[in-house]
Coordinates of N, CA and C in Angstrom, one line a residue:
M1 N 0.7 -1.2 0.1 CA 0.2 0.0 0.0 C 0.8 1.3 -0.1
A2 N 2.2 1.2 -0.1 CA 3.0 2.6 0.0 C 3.1 3.3 -1.2
D3 N 2.9 2.1 -2.6 CA 2.7 3.2 -3.5 C 1.4 3.6 -3.8
C4 N 0.4 3.4 -3.2 CA -1.0 3.7 -3.7 C -1.0 5.4 -3.4
R5 N -1.3 5.9 -4.4 CA -1.4 7.4 -4.3 C -2.7 7.9 -5.0
P6 N -3.7 7.6 -4.4 CA -4.9 8.1 -5.2 C -5.1 9.5 -5.3
L7 N -4.6 10.6 -4.7 CA -4.7 11.7 -5.0 C -4.1 12.5 -6.4
G8 N -3.1 11.7 -6.8 CA -2.2 11.6 -7.7 C -3.0 11.4 -8.8
F9 N -3.7 10.0 -8.8 CA -4.6 9.4 -9.7 C -5.8 10.3 -10.2
L10 N -6.3 10.8 -8.9 CA -7.7 11.6 -9.3 C -7.3 12.9 -10.2
I11 N -6.3 13.6 -9.6 CA -5.8 14.7 -10.4 C -5.5 14.5 -11.7
S12 N -4.9 13.4 -12.2 CA -4.4 12.9 -13.4 C -5.4 12.5 -14.4
L13 N -6.9 12.5 -14.0 CA -7.8 11.8 -14.8 C -8.2 12.8 -16.0
P14 N -8.1 14.1 -15.6 CA -8.8 15.1 -16.7 C -7.5 15.1 -17.9
F15 N -6.4 15.2 -17.4 CA -5.2 15.3 -18.5 C -5.1 13.7 -19.1
A16 N -5.2 12.7 -18.4 CA -5.4 11.7 -19.2 C -6.7 11.5 -20.3
F17 N -7.6 12.0 -19.9 CA -9.0 12.0 -20.9 C -8.2 13.0 -22.0
L18 N -7.6 14.1 -21.8 CA -7.2 14.6 -23.1 C -6.2 13.8 -23.8
S19 N -5.1 13.3 -23.2 CA -4.2 12.4 -24.0 C -4.8 11.6 -24.5
L20 N -6.0 10.8 -24.0 CA -6.8 9.8 -24.6 C -7.0 10.1 -26.1
I21 N -7.6 11.2 -26.3 CA -7.9 12.1 -27.6 C -6.9 12.1 -28.3
L22 N -5.5 12.2 -27.9 CA -4.4 12.6 -28.7 C -4.0 11.2 -29.2
S23 N -4.4 10.0 -28.2 CA -3.7 8.7 -28.4 C -4.3 8.3 -29.5
L24 N -5.8 8.6 -29.8 CA -6.8 8.0 -31.0 C -6.2 9.1 -32.2
V25 N -5.7 10.1 -32.0 CA -5.1 10.6 -33.6 C -3.6 10.1 -33.6
G26 N -3.1 9.7 -32.8 CA -1.8 8.8 -32.7 C -2.1 7.4 -33.6
L27 N -3.3 6.8 -33.2 CA -3.6 5.6 -33.7 C -3.9 5.8 -35.2
I28 N -4.8 6.7 -35.7 CA -4.7 7.3 -37.0 C -3.5 7.3 -37.9
V29 N -2.7 8.0 -37.5 CA -1.3 8.3 -38.0 C -0.5 7.1 -38.0
W30 N -0.7 6.3 -37.0 CA 0.3 5.1 -36.9 C -0.6 4.3 -38.1
I31 N -1.7 3.9 -38.2 CA -2.2 3.1 -39.2 C -1.8 3.7 -40.6
I32 N -1.9 5.1 -41.0 CA -1.3 5.6 -42.1 C 0.0 5.5 -42.2
G33 N 0.8 5.7 -41.5 CA 2.4 5.6 -41.5 C 2.8 4.1 -41.9
S34 N 1.9 3.2 -41.1 CA 2.0 1.6 -41.3 C 1.7 1.4 -42.9
V35 N 0.7 2.0 -43.2 CA 0.2 1.6 -44.6 C 1.4 2.2 -45.8
L36 N 1.6 3.2 -45.4 CA 2.6 3.8 -46.5 C 4.0 3.2 -46.3
T37 N 4.3 2.8 -45.3 CA 5.7 2.0 -45.4 C 5.5 0.9 -45.8
C38 N 4.3 0.0 -45.8 CA 4.5 -1.2 -46.4 C 4.6 -0.9 -48.3
I39 N 3.9 0.4 -48.5 CA 3.7 0.4 -49.8 C 4.7 1.1 -50.5
C40 N 5.5 1.8 -49.6 CA 6.9 2.2 -50.2 C 8.0 2.0 -49.0
P41 N 8.7 1.1 -49.0 CA 9.5 0.7 -48.0 C 10.7 2.0 -47.9
C42 N 10.7 2.5 -49.1 CA 12.2 3.5 -49.1 C 11.6 4.8 -48.5
C43 N 10.6 4.9 -48.1 CA 10.2 6.3 -47.3 C 10.3 6.0 -46.2
I44 N 11.4 6.6 -45.4 CA 12.3 6.4 -44.3 C 11.3 7.5 -43.2
C45 N 10.7 8.5 -43.8 CA 9.9 9.5 -43.1 C 9.0 8.9 -42.5
C46 N 8.2 8.1 -42.9 CA 7.0 7.2 -42.5 C 7.1 6.4 -41.1
V47 N 8.5 6.0 -41.1 CA 8.8 5.2 -40.2 C 9.1 6.2 -38.9
G48 N 9.5 7.3 -38.9 CA 9.5 8.3 -38.1 C 8.0 8.9 -37.6
V49 N 7.1 8.9 -38.5 CA 5.6 9.4 -38.3 C 5.0 8.4 -37.2
A50 N 5.6 6.9 -37.9 CA 4.7 5.8 -37.1 C 5.4 5.8 -35.5
N51 N 6.6 6.1 -35.1 CA 7.3 6.1 -34.1 C 6.6 7.0 -33.3
F52 N 6.6 8.4 -33.8 CA 5.8 9.7 -32.9 C 4.4 9.1 -32.7
A53 N 3.6 8.5 -33.7 CA 2.2 8.0 -33.4 C 2.3 7.0 -32.3
I54 N 3.2 5.8 -32.1 CA 3.2 5.0 -30.9 C 3.5 5.8 -29.6
E55 N 4.3 6.6 -29.6 CA 4.3 7.7 -28.6 C 3.2 8.4 -28.0
L56 N 2.4 9.0 -29.0 CA 1.1 9.5 -28.7 C 0.2 8.4 -28.2
I57 N 0.3 7.5 -28.7 CA -0.7 6.2 -28.0 C -0.4 5.8 -26.7
K58 N 0.9 5.9 -26.2 CA 1.3 5.7 -24.9 C 1.1 6.8 -23.9
L59 N 0.8 8.0 -24.3 CA 0.5 9.1 -23.8 C -0.4 9.0 -22.4
P60 N -1.6 8.6 -22.5 CA -2.5 8.6 -21.5 C -1.5 7.8 -20.2
V61 N -1.2 6.8 -20.5 CA -0.4 5.9 -19.4 C 0.6 6.8 -18.6
N62 N 1.6 7.6 -19.7 CA 2.5 8.0 -19.1 C 2.2 9.2 -18.3
I63 N 1.1 9.9 -18.5 CA 0.5 11.0 -17.9 C -0.1 10.6 -16.5
I64 N -0.9 9.8 -16.6 CA -1.0 8.9 -15.2 C -0.1 8.4 -14.2
L65 N 1.0 8.2 -14.8 CA 2.2 7.5 -14.0 C 3.0 8.8 -13.5
W66 N 3.1 9.9 -14.1 CA 3.7 10.9 -13.9 C 3.0 11.7 -12.7
F67 N 1.8 11.7 -13.0 CA 1.0 12.8 -11.7 C 1.2 11.6 -10.6
I68 N 1.1 10.4 -10.7 CA 1.1 9.4 -9.6 C 2.5 9.5 -8.6
E69 N 3.5 9.8 -9.7 CA 4.8 10.1 -8.9 C 5.0 11.2 -8.5
L70 N 4.5 12.5 -9.1 CA 4.7 13.7 -8.6 C 4.0 14.0 -7.2
I71 N 2.8 13.4 -6.9 CA 2.0 13.9 -5.9 C 2.6 12.7 -4.6
P72 N 3.0 13.4 -3.5 CA 3.6 12.3 -2.5 C 2.6 11.8 -1.5
C73 N 1.5 12.1 -1.6 CA 0.5 11.4 -0.8 C -0.8 10.9 -1.4

């Protein structure tokens, strides 16, 4: 129970919701980037876009963990 920080979790929920919307945008960008990479594998910029989209998809979890670590009680 030492790692339980409910206040940090509750404060992070609105920001996690906003980042959830961004992660949905990231999902769409990732799908488009993956299709473009399959069609034209020589297009290296699509790989960078797909990696950025994956970071957007992970954003809600990262924000919740950041708030939980930030709030000490």
